[in-house]
PDB file of C-alpha atoms and ligand atoms in Angstrom:
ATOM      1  CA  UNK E   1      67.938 128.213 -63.899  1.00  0.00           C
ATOM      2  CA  UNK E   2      69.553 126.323 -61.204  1.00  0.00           C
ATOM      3  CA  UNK E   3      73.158 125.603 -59.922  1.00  0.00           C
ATOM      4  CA  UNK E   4      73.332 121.800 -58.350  1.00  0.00           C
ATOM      5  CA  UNK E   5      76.393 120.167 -57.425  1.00  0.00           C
ATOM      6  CA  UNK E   6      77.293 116.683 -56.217  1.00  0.00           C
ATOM      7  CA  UNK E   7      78.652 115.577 -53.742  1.00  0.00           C
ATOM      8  CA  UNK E   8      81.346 111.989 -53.342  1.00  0.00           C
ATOM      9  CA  UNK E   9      82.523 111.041 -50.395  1.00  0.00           C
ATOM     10  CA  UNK E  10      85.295 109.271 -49.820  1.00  0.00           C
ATOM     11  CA  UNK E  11      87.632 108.678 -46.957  1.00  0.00           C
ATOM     12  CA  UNK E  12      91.626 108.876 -47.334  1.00  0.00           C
ATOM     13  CA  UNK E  13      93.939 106.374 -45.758  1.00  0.00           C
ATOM     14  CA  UNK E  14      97.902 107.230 -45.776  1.00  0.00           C
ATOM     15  CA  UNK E  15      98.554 103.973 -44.383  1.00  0.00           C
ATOM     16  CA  UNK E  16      97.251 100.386 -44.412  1.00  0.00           C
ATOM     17  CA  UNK E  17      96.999  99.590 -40.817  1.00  0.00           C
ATOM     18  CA  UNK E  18      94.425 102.796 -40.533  1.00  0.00           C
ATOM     19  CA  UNK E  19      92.448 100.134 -42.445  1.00  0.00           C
ATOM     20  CA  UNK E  20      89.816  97.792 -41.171  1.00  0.00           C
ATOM     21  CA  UNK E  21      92.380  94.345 -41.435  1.00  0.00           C
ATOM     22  CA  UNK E  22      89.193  92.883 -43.791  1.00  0.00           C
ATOM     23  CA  UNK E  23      90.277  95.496 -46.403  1.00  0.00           C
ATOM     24  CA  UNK E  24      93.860  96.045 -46.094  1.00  0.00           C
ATOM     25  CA  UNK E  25      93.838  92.080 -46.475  1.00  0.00           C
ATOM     26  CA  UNK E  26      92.095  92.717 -49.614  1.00  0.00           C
ATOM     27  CA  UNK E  27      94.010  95.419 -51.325  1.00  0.00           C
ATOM     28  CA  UNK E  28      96.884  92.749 -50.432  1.00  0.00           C
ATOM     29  CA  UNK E  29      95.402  90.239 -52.556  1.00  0.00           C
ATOM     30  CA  UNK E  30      94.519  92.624 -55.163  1.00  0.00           C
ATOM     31  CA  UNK E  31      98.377  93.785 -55.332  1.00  0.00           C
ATOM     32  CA  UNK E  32      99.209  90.090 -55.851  1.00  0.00           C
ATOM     33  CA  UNK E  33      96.942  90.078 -57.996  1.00  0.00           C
ATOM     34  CA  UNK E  34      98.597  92.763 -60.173  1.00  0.00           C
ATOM     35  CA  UNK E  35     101.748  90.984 -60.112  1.00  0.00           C
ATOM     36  CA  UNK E  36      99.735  88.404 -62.763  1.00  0.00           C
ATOM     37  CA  UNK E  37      98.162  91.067 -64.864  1.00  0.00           C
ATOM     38  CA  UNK E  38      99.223  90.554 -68.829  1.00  0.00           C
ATOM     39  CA  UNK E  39      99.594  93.816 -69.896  1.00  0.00           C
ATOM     40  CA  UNK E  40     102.449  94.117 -72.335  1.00  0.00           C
ATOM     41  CA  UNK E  41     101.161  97.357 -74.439  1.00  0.00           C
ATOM     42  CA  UNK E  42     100.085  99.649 -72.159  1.00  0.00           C
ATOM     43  CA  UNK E  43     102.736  98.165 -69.347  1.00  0.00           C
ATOM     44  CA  UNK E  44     100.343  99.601 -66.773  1.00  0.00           C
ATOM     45  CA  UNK E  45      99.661  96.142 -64.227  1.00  0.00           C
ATOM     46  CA  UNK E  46      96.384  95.951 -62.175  1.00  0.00           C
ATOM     47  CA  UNK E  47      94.845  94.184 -59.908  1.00  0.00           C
ATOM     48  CA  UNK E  48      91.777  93.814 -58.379  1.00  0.00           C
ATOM     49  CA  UNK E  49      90.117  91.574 -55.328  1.00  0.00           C
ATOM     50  CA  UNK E  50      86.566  91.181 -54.498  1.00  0.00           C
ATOM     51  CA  UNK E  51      85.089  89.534 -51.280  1.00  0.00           C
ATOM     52  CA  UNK E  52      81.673  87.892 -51.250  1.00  0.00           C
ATOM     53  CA  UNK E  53      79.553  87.739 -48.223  1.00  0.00           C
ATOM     54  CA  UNK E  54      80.350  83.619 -47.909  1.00  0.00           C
ATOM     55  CA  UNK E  55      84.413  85.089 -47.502  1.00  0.00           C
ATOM     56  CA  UNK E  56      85.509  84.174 -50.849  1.00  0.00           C
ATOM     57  CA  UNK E  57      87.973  86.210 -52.507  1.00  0.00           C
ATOM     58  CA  UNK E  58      88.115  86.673 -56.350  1.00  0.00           C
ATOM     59  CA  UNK E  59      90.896  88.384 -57.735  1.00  0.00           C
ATOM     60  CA  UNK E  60      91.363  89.579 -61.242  1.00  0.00           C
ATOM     61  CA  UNK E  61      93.795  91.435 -63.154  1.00  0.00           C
ATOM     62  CA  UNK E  62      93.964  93.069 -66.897  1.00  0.00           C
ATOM     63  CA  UNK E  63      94.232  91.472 -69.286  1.00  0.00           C
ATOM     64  CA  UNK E  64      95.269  92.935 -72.518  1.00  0.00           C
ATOM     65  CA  UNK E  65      94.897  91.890 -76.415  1.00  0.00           C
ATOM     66  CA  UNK E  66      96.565  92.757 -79.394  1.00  0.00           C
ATOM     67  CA  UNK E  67      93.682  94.336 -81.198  1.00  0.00           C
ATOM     68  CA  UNK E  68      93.467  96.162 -77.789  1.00  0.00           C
ATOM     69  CA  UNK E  69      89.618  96.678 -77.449  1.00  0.00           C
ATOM     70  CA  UNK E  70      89.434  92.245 -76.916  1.00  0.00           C
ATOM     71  CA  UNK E  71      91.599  93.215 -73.315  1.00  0.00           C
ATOM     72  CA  UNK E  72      89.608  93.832 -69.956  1.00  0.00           C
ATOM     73  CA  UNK E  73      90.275  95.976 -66.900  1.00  0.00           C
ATOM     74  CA  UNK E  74      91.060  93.711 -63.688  1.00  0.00           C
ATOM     75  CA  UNK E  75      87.839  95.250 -61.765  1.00  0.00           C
ATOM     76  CA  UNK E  76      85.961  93.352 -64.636  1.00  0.00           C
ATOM     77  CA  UNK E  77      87.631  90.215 -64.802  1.00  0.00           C
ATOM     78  CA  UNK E  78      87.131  89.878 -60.928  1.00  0.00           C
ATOM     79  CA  UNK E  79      83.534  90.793 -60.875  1.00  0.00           C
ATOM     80  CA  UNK E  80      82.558  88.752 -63.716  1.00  0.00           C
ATOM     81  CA  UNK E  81      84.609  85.956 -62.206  1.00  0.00           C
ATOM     82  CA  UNK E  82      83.272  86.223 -58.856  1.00  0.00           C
ATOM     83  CA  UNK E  83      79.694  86.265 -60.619  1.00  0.00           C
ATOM     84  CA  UNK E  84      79.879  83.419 -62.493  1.00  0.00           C
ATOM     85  CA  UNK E  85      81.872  80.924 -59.900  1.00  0.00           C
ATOM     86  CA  UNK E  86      79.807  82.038 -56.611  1.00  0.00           C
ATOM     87  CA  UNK E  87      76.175  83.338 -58.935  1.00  0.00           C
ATOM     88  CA  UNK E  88      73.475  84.748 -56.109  1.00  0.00           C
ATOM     89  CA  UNK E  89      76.380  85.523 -53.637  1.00  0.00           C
ATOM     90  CA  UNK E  90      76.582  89.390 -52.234  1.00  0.00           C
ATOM     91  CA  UNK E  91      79.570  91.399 -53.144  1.00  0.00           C
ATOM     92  CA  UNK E  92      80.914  93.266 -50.096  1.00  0.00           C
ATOM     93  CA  UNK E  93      84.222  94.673 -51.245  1.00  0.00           C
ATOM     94  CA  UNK E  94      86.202  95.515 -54.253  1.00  0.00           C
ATOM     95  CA  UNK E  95      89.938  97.015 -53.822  1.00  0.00           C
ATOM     96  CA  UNK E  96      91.844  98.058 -57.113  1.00  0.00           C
ATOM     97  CA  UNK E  97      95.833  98.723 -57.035  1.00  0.00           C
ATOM     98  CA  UNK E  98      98.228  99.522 -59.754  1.00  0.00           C
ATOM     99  CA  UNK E  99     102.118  99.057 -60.648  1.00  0.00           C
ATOM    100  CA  UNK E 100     104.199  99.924 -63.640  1.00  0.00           C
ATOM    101  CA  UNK E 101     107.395  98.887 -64.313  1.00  0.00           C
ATOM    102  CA  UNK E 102     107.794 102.346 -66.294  1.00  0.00           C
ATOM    103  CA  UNK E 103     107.097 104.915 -63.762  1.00  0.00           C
ATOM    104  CA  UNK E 104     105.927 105.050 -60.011  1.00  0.00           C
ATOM    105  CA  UNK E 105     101.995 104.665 -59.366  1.00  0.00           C
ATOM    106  CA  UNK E 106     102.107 106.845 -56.041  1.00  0.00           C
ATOM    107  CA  UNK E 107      98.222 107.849 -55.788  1.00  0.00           C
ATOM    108  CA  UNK E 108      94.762 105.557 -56.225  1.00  0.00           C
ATOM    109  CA  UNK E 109      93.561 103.955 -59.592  1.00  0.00           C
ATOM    110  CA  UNK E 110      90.307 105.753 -60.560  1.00  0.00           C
ATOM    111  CA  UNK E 111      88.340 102.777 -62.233  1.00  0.00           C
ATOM    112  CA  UNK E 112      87.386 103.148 -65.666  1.00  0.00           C
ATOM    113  CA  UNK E 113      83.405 104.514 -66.198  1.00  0.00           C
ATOM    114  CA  UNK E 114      82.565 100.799 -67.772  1.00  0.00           C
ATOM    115  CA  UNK E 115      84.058  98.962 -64.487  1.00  0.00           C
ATOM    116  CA  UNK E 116      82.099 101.725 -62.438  1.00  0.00           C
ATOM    117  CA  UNK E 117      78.948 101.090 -64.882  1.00  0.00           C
ATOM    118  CA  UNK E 118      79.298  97.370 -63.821  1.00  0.00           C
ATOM    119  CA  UNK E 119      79.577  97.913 -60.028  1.00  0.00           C
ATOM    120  CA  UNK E 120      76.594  99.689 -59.837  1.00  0.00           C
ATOM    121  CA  UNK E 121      74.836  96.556 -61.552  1.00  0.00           C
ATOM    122  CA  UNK E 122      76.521  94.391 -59.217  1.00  0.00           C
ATOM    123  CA  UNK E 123      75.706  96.790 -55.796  1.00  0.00           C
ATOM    124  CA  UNK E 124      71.973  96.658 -56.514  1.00  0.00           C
ATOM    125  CA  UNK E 125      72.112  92.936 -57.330  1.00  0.00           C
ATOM    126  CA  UNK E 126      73.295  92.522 -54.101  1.00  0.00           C
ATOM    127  CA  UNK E 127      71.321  94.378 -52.534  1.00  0.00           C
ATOM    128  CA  UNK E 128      74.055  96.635 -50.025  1.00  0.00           C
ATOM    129  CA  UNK E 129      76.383  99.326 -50.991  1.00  0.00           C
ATOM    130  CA  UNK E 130      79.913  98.237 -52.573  1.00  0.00           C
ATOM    131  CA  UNK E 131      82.796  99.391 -51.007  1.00  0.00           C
ATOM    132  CA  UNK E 132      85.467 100.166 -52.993  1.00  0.00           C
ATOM    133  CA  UNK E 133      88.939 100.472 -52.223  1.00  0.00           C
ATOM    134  CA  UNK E 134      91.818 101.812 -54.492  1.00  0.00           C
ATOM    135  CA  UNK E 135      95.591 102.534 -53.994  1.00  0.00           C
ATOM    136  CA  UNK E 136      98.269 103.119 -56.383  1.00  0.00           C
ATOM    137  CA  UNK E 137     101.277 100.790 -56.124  1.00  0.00           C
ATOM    138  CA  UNK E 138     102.232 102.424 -52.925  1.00  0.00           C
ATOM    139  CA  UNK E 139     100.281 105.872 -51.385  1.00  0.00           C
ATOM    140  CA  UNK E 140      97.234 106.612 -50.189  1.00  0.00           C
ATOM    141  CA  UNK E 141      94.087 104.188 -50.143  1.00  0.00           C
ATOM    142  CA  UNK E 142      90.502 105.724 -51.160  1.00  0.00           C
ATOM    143  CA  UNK E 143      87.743 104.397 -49.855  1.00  0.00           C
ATOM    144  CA  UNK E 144      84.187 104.866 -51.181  1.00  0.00           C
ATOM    145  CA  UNK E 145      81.380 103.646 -49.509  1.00  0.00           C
ATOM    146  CA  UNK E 146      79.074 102.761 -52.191  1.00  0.00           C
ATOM    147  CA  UNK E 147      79.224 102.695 -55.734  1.00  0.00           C
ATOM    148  CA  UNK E 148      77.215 106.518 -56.168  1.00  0.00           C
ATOM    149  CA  UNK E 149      80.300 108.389 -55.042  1.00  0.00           C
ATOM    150  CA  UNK E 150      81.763 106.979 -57.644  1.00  0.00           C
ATOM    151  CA  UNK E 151      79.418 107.490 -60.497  1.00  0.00           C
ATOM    152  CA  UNK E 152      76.666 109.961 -60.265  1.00  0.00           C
ATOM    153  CA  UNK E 153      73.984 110.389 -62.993  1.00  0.00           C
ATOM    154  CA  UNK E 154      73.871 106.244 -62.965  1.00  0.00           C
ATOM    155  CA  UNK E 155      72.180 104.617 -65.879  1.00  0.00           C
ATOM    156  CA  UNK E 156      69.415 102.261 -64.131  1.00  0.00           C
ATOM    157  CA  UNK E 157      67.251  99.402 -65.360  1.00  0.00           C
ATOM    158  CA  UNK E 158      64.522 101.124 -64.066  1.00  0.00           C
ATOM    159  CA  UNK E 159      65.265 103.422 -67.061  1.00  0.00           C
ATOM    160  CA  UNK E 160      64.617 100.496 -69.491  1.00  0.00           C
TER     161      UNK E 160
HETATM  162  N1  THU A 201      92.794  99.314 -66.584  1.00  0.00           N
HETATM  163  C1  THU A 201      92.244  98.530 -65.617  1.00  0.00           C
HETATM  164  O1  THU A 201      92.464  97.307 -65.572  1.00  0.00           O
HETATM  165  N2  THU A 201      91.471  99.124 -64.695  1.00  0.00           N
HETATM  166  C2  THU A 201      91.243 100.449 -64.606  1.00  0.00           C
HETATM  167  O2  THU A 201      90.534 100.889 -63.727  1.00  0.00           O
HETATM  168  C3  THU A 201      91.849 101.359 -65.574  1.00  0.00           C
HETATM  169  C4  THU A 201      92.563 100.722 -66.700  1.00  0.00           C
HETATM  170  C5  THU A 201      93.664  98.668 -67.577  1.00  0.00           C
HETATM  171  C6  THU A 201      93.135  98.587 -68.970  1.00  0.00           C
HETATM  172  C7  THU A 201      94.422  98.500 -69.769  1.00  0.00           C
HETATM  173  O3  THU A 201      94.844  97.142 -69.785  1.00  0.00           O
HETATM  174  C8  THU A 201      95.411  99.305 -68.947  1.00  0.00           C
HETATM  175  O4  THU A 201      94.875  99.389 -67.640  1.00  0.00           O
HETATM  176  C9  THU A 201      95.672 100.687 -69.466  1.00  0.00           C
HETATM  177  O5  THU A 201      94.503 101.374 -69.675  1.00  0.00           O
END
């Protein structure tokens, strides 16, 4: 028997102009990008941004359903988006940021295991880690440099 652990690293930013301006640009976008999110159930608004390697930013936000399971999370929507309008293209970035109009969002939106399922699809299509960024609606900013910190244990094509 044998006791592993793993290990995530991540870097913590208190403030936005610690950031490189590329990425505190984008978790801008993806906070306006929040401000559009349809999410009248769960009230809970978020955004999310992705750059390409050509520049282009795709934002997304969620976008919620009725017969809830029909919604998607705004990491989703932008990387499915930015998939479809720019197909072939690199991702470089993704930031993530959250508001409510019920109750303060002071630390970092973890993204849901099926958004971090789909990053790791789109980091090895494109060949370079994914760095991910994620703030609340104010607080610190998270920043993981690829998508394993973020989800160990990945399922793999190579396991098909
Ligand atoms: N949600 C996201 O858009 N991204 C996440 O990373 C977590 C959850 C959405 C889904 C749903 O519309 C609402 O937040 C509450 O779960």
């Amino acid at each position: 028997m044998k006791k592993e652990r793993f290990i995530c690293p991540y870097t913590v930013y208190d403030h936005l102009e610690e950031l490189d301006p590329s990425d505190a640009e984008l978790l801008r976008f993806a906070h306006d990008a929040a401000r559009n999110a349809y999410a009248p159930y769960s009230k809970f608004n978020v955004g999310a941004a992705v750059r390409l390697a050509n520049g282009a930013v795709v934002l997304g936000n969620n976008i919620e359903n009725a017969a809830y399971p029909s919604g998607l999370c705004a990491e989703r929507v932008a990387m499915f988006a930015a998939m479809a309008q720019y197909p072939g293209v690199p991702f470089e970035a993704l930031a993530v940021t959250a508001w409510s109009a019920t109750k303060a969002i002071d630390e970092p939106v973890a993204p849901c295991g099926a958004c971090r399922q789909v990053m790791v699809e789109v980091e090895q299509v494109s060949q370079r880690p994914l760095r991910v960024l994620c703030q609340g609606d104010t607080g610190p900013v998270m920043v993981f440099d690829g998508v394993e910190s973020l989800m160990p244990f990945i399922f793999l094509d190579k396991f098909l």
